[in-house]
mmCIF file of C-alpha atoms in Angstrom:
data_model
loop_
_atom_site.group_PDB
_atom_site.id
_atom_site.type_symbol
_atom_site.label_atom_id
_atom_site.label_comp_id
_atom_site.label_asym_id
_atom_site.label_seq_id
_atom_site.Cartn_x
_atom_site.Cartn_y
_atom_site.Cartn_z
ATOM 1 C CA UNK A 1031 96.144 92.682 116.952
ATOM 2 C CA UNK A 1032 98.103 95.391 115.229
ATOM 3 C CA UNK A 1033 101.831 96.241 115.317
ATOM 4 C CA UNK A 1034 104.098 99.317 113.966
ATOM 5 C CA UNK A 1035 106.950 98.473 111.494
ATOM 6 C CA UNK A 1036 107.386 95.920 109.109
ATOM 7 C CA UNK A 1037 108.692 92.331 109.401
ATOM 8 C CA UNK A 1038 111.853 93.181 111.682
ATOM 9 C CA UNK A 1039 108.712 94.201 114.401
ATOM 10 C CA UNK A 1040 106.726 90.880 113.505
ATOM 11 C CA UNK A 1041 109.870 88.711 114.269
ATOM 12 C CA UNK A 1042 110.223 90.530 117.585
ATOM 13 C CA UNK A 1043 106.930 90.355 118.878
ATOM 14 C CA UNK A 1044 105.905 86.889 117.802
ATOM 15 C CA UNK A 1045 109.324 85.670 119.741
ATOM 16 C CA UNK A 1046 107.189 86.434 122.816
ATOM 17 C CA UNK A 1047 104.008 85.721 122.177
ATOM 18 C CA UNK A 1048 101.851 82.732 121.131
ATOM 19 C CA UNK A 1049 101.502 82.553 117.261
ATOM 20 C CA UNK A 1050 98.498 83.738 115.261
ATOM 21 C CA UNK A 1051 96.830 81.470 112.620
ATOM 22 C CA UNK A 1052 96.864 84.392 110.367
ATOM 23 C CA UNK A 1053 99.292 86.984 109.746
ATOM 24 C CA UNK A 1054 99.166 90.088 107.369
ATOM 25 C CA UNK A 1055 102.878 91.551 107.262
ATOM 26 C CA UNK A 1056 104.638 94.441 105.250
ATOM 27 C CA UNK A 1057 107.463 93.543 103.408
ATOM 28 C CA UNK A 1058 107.640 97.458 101.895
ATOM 29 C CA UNK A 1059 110.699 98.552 103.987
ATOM 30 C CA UNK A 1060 112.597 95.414 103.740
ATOM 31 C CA UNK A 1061 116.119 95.722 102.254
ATOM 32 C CA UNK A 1062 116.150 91.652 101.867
ATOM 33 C CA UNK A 1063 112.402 89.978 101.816
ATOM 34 C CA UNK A 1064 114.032 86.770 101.221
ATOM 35 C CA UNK A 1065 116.638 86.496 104.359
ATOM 36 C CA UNK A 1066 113.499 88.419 106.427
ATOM 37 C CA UNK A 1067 110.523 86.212 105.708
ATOM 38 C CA UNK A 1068 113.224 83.589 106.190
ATOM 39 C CA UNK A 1069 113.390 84.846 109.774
ATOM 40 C CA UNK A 1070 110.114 85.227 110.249
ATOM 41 C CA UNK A 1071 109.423 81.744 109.217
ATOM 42 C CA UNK A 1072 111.641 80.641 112.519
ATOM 43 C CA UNK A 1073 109.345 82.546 114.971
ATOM 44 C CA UNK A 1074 106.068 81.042 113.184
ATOM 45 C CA UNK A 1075 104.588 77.724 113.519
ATOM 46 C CA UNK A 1076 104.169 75.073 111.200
ATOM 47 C CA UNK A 1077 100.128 75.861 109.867
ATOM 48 C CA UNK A 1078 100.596 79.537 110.304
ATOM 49 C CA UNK A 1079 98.743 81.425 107.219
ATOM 50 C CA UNK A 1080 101.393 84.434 106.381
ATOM 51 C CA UNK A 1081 99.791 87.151 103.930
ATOM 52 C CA UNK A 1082 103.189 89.575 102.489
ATOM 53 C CA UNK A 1083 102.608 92.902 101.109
ATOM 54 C CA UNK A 1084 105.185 94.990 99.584
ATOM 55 C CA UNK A 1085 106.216 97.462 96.697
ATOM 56 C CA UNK A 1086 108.313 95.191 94.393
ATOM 57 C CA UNK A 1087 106.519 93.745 91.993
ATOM 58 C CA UNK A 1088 109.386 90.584 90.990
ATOM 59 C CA UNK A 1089 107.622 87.438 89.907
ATOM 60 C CA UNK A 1090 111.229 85.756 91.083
ATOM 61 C CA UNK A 1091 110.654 86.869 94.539
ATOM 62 C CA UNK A 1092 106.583 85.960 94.732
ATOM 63 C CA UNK A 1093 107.986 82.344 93.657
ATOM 64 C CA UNK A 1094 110.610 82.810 96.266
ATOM 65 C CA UNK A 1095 108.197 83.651 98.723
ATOM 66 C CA UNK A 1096 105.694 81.233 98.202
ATOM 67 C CA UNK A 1097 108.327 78.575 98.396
ATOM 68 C CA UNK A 1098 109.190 80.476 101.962
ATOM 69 C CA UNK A 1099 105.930 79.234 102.578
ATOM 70 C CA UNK A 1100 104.072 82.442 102.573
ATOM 71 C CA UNK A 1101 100.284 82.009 100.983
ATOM 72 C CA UNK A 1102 100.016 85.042 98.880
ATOM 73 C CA UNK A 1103 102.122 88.378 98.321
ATOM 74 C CA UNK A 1104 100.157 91.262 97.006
ATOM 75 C CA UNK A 1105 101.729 94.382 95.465
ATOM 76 C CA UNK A 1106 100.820 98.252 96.666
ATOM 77 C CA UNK A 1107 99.288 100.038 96.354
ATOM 78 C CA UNK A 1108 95.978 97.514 97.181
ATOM 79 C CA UNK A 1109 92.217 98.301 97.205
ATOM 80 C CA UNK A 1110 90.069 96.841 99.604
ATOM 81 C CA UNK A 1111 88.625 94.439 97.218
ATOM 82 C CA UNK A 1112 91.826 92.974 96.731
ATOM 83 C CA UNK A 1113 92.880 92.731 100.330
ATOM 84 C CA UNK A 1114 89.415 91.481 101.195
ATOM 85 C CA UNK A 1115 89.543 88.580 98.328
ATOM 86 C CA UNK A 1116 93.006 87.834 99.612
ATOM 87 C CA UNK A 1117 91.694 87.361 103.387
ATOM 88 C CA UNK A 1118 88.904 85.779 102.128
ATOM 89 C CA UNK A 1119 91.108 82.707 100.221
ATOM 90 C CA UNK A 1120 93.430 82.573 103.216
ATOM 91 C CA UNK A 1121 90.866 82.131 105.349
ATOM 92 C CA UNK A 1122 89.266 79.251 103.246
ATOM 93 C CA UNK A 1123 92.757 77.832 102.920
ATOM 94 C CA UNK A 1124 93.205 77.413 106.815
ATOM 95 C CA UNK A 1125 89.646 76.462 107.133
ATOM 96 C CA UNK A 1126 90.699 73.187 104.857
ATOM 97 C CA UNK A 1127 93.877 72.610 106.930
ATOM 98 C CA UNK A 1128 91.767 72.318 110.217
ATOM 99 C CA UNK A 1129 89.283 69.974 108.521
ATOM 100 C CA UNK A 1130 92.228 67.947 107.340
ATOM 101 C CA UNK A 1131 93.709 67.886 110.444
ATOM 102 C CA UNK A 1132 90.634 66.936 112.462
ATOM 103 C CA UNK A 1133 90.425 64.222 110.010
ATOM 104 C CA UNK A 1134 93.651 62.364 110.503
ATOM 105 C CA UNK A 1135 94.923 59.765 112.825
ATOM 106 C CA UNK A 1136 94.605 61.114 116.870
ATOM 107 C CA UNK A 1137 97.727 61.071 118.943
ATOM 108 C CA UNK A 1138 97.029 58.304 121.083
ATOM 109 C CA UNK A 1139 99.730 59.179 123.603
ATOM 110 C CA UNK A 1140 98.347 59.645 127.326
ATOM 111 C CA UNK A 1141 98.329 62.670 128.736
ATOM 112 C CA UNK A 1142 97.702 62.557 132.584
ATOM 113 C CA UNK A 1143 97.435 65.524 134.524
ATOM 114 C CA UNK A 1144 98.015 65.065 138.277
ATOM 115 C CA UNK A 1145 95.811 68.294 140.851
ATOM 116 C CA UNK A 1146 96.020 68.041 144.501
ATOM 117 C CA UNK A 1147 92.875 69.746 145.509
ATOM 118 C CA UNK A 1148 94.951 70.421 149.259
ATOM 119 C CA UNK A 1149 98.610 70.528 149.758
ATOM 120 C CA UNK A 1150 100.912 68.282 151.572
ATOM 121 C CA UNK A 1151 98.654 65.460 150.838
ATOM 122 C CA UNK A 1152 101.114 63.388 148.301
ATOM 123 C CA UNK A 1153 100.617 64.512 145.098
ATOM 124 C CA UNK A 1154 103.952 64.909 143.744
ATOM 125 C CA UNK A 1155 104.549 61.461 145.693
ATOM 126 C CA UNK A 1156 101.862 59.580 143.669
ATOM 127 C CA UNK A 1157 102.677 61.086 140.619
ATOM 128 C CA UNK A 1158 106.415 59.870 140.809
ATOM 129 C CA UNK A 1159 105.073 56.252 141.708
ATOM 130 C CA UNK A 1160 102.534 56.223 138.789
ATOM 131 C CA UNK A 1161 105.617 57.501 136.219
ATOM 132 C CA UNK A 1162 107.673 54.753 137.378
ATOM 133 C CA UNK A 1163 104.972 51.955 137.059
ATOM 134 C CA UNK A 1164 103.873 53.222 133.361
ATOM 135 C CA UNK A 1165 107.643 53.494 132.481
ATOM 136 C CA UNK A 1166 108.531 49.818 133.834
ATOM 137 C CA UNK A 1167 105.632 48.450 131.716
ATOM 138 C CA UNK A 1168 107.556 49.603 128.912
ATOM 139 C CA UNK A 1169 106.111 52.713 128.037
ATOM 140 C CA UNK A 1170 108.182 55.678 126.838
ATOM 141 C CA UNK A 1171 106.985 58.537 129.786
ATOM 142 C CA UNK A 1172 107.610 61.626 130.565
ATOM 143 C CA UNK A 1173 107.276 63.124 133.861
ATOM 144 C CA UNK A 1174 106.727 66.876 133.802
ATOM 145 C CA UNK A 1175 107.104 68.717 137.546
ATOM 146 C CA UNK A 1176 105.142 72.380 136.683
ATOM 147 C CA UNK A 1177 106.012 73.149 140.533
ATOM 148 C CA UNK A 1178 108.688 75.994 138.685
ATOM 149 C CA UNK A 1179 110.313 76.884 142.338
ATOM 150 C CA UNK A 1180 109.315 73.389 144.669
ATOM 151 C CA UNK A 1181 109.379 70.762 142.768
ATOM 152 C CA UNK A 1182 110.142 67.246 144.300
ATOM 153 C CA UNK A 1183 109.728 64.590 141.055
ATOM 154 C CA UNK A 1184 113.266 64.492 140.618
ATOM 155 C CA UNK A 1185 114.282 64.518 143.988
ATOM 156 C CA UNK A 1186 112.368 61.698 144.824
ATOM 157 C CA UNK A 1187 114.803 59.990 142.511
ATOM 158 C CA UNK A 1188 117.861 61.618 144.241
ATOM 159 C CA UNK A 1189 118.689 62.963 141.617
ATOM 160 C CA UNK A 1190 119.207 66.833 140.498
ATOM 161 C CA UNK A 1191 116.325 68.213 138.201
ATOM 162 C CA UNK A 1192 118.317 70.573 135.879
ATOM 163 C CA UNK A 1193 117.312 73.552 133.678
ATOM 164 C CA UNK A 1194 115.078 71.789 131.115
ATOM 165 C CA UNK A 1195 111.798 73.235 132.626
ATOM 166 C CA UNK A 1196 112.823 76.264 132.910
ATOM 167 C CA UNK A 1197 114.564 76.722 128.858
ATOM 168 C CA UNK A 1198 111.398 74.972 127.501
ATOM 169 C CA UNK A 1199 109.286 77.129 128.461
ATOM 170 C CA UNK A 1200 111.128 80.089 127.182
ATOM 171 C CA UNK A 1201 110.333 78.564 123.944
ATOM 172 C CA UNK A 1202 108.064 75.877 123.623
ATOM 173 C CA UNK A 1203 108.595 75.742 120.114
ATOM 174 C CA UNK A 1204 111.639 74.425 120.159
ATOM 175 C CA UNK A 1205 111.160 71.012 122.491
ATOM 176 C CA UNK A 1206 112.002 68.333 120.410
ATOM 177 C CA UNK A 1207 114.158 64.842 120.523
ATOM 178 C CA UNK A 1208 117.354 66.612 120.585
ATOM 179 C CA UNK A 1209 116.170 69.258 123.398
ATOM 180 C CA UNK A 1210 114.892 66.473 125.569
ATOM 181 C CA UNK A 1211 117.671 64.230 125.307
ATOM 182 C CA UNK A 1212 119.749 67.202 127.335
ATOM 183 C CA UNK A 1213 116.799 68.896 129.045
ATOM 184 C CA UNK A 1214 115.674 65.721 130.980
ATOM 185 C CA UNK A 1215 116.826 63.502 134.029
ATOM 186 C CA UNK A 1216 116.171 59.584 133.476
ATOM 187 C CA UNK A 1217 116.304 57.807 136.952
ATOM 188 C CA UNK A 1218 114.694 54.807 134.582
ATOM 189 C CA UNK A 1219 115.629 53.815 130.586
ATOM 190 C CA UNK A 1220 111.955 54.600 129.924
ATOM 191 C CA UNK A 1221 111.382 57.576 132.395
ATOM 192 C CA UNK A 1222 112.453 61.103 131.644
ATOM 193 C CA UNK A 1223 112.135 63.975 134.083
ATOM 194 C CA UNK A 1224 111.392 67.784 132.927
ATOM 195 C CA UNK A 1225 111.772 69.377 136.102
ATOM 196 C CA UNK A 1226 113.679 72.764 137.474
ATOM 197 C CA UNK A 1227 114.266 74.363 140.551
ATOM 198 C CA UNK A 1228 114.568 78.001 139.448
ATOM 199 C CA UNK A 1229 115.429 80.524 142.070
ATOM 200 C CA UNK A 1230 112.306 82.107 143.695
ATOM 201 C CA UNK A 1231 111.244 84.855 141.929
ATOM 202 C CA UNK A 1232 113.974 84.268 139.268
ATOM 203 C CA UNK A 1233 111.307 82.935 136.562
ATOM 204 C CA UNK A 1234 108.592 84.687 134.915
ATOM 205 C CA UNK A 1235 105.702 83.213 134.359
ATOM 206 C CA UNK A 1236 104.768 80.863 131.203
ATOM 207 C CA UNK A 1237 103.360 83.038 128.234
ATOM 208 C CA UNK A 1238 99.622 82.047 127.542
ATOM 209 C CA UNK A 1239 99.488 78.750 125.474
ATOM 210 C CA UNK A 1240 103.228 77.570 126.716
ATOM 211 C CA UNK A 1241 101.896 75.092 128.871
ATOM 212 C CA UNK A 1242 99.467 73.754 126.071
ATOM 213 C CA UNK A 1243 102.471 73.297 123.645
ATOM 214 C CA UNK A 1244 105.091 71.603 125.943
ATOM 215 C CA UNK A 1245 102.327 69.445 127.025
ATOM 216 C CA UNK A 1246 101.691 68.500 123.078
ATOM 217 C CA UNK A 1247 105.499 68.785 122.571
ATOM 218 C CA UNK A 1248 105.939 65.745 125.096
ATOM 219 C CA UNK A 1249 103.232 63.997 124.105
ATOM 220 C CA UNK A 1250 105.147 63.700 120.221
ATOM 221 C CA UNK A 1251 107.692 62.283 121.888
ATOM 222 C CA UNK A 1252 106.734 60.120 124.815
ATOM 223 C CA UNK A 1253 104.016 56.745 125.039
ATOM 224 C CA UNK A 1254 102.618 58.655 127.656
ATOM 225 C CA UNK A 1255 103.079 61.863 129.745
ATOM 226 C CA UNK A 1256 102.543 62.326 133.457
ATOM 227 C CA UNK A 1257 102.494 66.396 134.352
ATOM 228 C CA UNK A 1258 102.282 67.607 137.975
ATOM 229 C CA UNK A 1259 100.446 70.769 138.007
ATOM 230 C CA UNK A 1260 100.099 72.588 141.090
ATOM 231 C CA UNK A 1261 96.608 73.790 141.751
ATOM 232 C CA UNK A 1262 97.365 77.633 142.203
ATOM 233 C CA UNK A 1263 98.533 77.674 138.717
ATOM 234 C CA UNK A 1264 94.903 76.701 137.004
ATOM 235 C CA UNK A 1265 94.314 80.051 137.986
ATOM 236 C CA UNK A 1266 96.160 81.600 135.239
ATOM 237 C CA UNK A 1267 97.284 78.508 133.489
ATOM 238 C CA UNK A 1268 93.802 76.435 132.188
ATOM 239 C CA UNK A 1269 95.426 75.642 129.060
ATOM 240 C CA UNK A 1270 97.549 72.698 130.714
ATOM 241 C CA UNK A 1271 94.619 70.592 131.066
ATOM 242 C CA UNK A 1272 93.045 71.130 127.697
ATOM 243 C CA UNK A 1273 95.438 68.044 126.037
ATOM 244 C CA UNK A 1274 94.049 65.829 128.892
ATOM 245 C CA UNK A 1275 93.064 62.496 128.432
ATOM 246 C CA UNK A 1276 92.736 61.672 132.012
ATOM 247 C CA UNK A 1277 92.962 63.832 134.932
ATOM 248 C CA UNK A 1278 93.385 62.647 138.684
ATOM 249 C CA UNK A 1279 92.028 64.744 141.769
ATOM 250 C CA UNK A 1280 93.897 63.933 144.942
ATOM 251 C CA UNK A 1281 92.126 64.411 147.791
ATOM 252 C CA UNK A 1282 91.372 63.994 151.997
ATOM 253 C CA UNK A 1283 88.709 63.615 153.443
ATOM 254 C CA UNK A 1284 88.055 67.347 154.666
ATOM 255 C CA UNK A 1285 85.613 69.877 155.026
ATOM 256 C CA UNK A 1286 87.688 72.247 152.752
ATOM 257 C CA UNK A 1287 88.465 69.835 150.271
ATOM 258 C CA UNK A 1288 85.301 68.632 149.284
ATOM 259 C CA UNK A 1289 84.374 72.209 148.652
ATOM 260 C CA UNK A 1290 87.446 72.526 146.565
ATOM 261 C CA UNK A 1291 86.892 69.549 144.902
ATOM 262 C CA UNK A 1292 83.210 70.503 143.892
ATOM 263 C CA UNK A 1293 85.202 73.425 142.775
ATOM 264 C CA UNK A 1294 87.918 71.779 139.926
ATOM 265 C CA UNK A 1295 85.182 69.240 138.708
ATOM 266 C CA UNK A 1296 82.782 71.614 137.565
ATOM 267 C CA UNK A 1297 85.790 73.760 135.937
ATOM 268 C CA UNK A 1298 87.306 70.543 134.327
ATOM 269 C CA UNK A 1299 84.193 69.790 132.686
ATOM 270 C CA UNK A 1300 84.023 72.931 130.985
ATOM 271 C CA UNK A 1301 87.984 73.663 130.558
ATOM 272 C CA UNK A 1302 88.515 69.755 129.194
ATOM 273 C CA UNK A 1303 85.005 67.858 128.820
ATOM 274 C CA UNK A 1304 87.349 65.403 126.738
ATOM 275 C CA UNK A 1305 89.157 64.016 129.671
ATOM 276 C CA UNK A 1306 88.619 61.219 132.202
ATOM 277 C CA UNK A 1307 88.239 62.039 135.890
ATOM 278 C CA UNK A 1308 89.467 59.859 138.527
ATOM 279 C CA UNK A 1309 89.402 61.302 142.212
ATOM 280 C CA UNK A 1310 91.510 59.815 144.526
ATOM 281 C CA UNK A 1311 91.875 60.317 148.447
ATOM 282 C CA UNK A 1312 95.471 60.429 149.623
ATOM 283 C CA UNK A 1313 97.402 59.731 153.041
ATOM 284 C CA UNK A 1314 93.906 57.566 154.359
ATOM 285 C CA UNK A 1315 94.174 56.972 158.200
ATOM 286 C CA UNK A 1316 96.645 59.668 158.974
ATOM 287 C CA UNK A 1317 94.120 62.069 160.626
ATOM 288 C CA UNK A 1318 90.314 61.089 161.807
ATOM 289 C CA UNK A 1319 88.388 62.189 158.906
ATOM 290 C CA UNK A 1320 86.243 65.506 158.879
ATOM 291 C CA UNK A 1321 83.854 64.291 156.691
ATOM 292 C CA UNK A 1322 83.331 60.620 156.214
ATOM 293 C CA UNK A 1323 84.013 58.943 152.957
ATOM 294 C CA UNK A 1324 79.833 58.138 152.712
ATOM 295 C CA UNK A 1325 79.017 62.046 152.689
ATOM 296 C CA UNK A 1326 82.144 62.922 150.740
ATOM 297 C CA UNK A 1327 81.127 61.207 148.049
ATOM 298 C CA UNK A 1328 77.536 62.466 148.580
ATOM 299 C CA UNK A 1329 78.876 65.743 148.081
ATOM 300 C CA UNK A 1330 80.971 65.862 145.260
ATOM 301 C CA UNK A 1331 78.395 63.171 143.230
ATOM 302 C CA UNK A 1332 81.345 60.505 142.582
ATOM 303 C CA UNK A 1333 82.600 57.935 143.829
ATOM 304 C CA UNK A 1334 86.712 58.007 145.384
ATOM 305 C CA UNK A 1335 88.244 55.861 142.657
ATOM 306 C CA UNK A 1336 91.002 55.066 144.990
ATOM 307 C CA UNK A 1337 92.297 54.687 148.416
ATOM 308 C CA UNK A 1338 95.776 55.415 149.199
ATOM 309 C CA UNK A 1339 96.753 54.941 153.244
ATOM 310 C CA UNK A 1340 99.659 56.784 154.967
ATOM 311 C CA UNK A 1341 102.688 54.255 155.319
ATOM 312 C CA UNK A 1342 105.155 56.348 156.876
ATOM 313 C CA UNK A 1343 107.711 53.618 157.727
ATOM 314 C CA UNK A 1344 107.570 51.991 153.906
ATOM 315 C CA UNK A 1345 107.877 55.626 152.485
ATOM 316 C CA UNK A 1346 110.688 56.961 154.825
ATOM 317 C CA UNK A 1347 112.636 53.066 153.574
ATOM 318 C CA UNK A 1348 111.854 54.344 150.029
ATOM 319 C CA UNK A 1349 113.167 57.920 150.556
ATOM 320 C CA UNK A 1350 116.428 56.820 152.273
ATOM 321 C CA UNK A 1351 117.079 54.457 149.435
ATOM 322 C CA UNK A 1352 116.229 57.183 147.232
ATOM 323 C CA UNK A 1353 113.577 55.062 145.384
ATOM 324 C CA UNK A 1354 110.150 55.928 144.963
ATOM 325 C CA UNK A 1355 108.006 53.093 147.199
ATOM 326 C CA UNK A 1356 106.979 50.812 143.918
ATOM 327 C CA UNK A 1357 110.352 50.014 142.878
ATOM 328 C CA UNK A 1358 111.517 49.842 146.543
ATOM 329 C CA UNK A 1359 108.557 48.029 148.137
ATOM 330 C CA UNK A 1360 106.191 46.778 145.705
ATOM 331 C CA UNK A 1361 104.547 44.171 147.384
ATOM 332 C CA UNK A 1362 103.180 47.272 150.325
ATOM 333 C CA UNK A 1363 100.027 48.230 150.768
ATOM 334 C CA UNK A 1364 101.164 51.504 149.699
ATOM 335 C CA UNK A 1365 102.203 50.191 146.211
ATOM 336 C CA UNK A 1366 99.056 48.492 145.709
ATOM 337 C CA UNK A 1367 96.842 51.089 146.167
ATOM 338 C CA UNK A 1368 99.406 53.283 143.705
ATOM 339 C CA UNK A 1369 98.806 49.946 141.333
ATOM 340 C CA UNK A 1370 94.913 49.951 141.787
ATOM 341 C CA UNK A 1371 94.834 53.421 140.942
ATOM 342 C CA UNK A 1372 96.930 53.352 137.783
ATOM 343 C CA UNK A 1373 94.677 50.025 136.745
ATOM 344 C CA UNK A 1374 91.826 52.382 136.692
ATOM 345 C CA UNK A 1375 93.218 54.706 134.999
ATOM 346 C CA UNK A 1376 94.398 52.560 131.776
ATOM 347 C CA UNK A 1377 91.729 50.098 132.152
ATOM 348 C CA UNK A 1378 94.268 47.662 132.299
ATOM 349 C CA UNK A 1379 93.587 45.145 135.060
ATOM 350 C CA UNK A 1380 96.938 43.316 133.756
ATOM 351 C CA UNK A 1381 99.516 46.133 134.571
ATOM 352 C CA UNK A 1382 101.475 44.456 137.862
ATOM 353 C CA UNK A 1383 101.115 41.149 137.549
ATOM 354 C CA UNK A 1384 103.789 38.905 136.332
ATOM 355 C CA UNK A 1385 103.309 36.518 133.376
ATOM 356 C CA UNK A 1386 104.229 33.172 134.683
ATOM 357 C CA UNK A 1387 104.291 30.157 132.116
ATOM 358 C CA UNK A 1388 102.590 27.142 133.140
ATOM 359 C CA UNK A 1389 106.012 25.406 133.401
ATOM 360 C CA UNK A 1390 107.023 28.512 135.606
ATOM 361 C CA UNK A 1391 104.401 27.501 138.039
ATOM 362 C CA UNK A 1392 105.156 24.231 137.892
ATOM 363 C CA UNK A 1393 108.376 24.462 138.981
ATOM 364 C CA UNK A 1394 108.198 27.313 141.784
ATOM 365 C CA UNK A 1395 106.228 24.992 143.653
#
């Protein structure tokens, strides 16, 4: 991509737009290259290979610049053999970053995106319950509600959800500890919220890549993160789901959705072949099923990992408490199909049950 003007231009455009991994910019015009490649280095991120050219041949200001963390400034006028052997060392200098990068420890923070392959079938429901349980075993989570205009995560806490959505993804960049402490709701010491309910219409939508980058953001700061994508927005957004490590399908047992559900397994194997798949059916026993769970399965080549039935009384207790059902009822059915689900997704058969000593035991008899 090419842009008119000099660095002034390159600040602008990269403020709204994802950044490059190489960038050639002319520093010709520039009254102060210092204070400007100082301003471009807060629009770039950290990894970004920045290639200055400009008229003033100062070995003070190469030093200067180098130190800004540019990789190379070349002085006009260039031939193409310069420019070329310039590119050409750049290049070789990110291509050794990547390998380094690919070569040190892996974030092992969870990342579990959360697709209802139909509405109104409890997604945003289970992924409330499954925050809470990962954030009572201890784990720092994050709960991220990408429903921009709906969304219900924080609600279900009764509590109010807040900007913080809505200003990250302005600039994903910027997400950090201090952001989050303000940005978030915490209806648990261990469970934040990143939630909004912007005004319909009133938000445009995420830049390419955003998604991606709050997703990593979180996961720099959190044990785990939870995010609650709603399935209209994989049409523009497919990015969310590349820093899976485990995705759950929500599902009933209908005509349409096992078409739909053939549908987002064959594009989440290509989108993120890295992540675990776990398909769920939700609100079991509400309706008669149009398809039974036998020829369901037949059809979309999987198992149901889980089974979760419609409780209406336990969740309307919950929702008047203002409780999601595992903290309110957790010995319900409802809670321990939530449980069995979550089990299966950590591998963690433990996650539940209560350590009891044997003197414990001994004495609750």
């Amino acid at each position: 991509m090419i842009f008119s003007g000099g660095v002034v231009s390159a600040v602008r455009a990269l403020g709204g737009m994802p950044c490059p991994e190489f960038l050639i910019v002319d520093l010709s015009d520039s009254d102060d290259p210092r204070a400007d490649m100082q301003s471009l280095a807060d629009v770039c991120e950290p990894g970004t290979v920045v290639l200055a050219l400009g008229t003033l041949n100062d070995v003070t200001l190469y030093r200067d610049l180098l130190h800004a963390g540019v990789h190379d400034y070349l002085v006009k006028p260039l031939t193409a053999e310069m420019l070329r052997d310039a590119i050409r060392t750049a290049e070789e200098a990110l291509a050794y970053e990547e390998e380094v990068e690919d070569t040190s420890p892996k974030n092992d923070t969870r990342q579990l995106v959360c697709l209802g392959v139909r509405g109104g079938i409890g997604t945003s429901t289970m992924v409330a319950n499954i925050a809470w349980m990962m954030a009572d075993q201890g784990k720092k989570t994050a709960l991220l509600d990408l429903d921009l205009f709906f969304g219900t995560s924080a609600m279900q806490f009764d509590l109010e959800p807040g900007r913080g959505l809505s200003d990250a993804l302005d600039n994903p960049r910027r997400v950090d500890g201090l952001f989050l402490e303000r940005a978030v709701v915490k209806p648990h010491d261990k469970l934040s919220i990143l939630g909004c309910e912007a005004p319909i219409g009133g938000l445009s939508d995420p830049a390419e890549g955003a998604l991606e980058q709050l997703v990593d953001a979180l996961g720099e700061n959190f044990d785990c993160v939870v995010v609650d994508v709603p399935r209209q927005m994989l049409g523009t957004h497919v990015d969310v789901l590349r820093s899976a490590t485990d995705i759950v399908l929500l599902t009933d047992y209908s005509l349409t959705a096992a078409r739909d559900c053939i549908r987002l397994l064959a594009h989440i194997k290509q989108i993120a072949p890295q992540a675990d798949i776990y398909v769920a059916a939700g609100k079991v026993g509400m309706v008669p099923n149009e398809v039974s769970e036998q020829d369901f399965e037949n059809s979309i080549e999987r198992p149901v990992d889980a089974k979760i039935p419609f409780d209406i009384k336990t969740m309307m207790t919950a929702t008047q408490a203002g409780e999601v059902v595992v903290a309110n009822a957790p010995g319900a059915k409802l809670s321990q199909a939530y449980l069995d689900l979550l089990r299966k997704v950590t591998s963690d058969d433990s996650i539940g049950k209560e350590k009891t000593s044997w003197f414990g035991k001994l004495f609750s008899r």
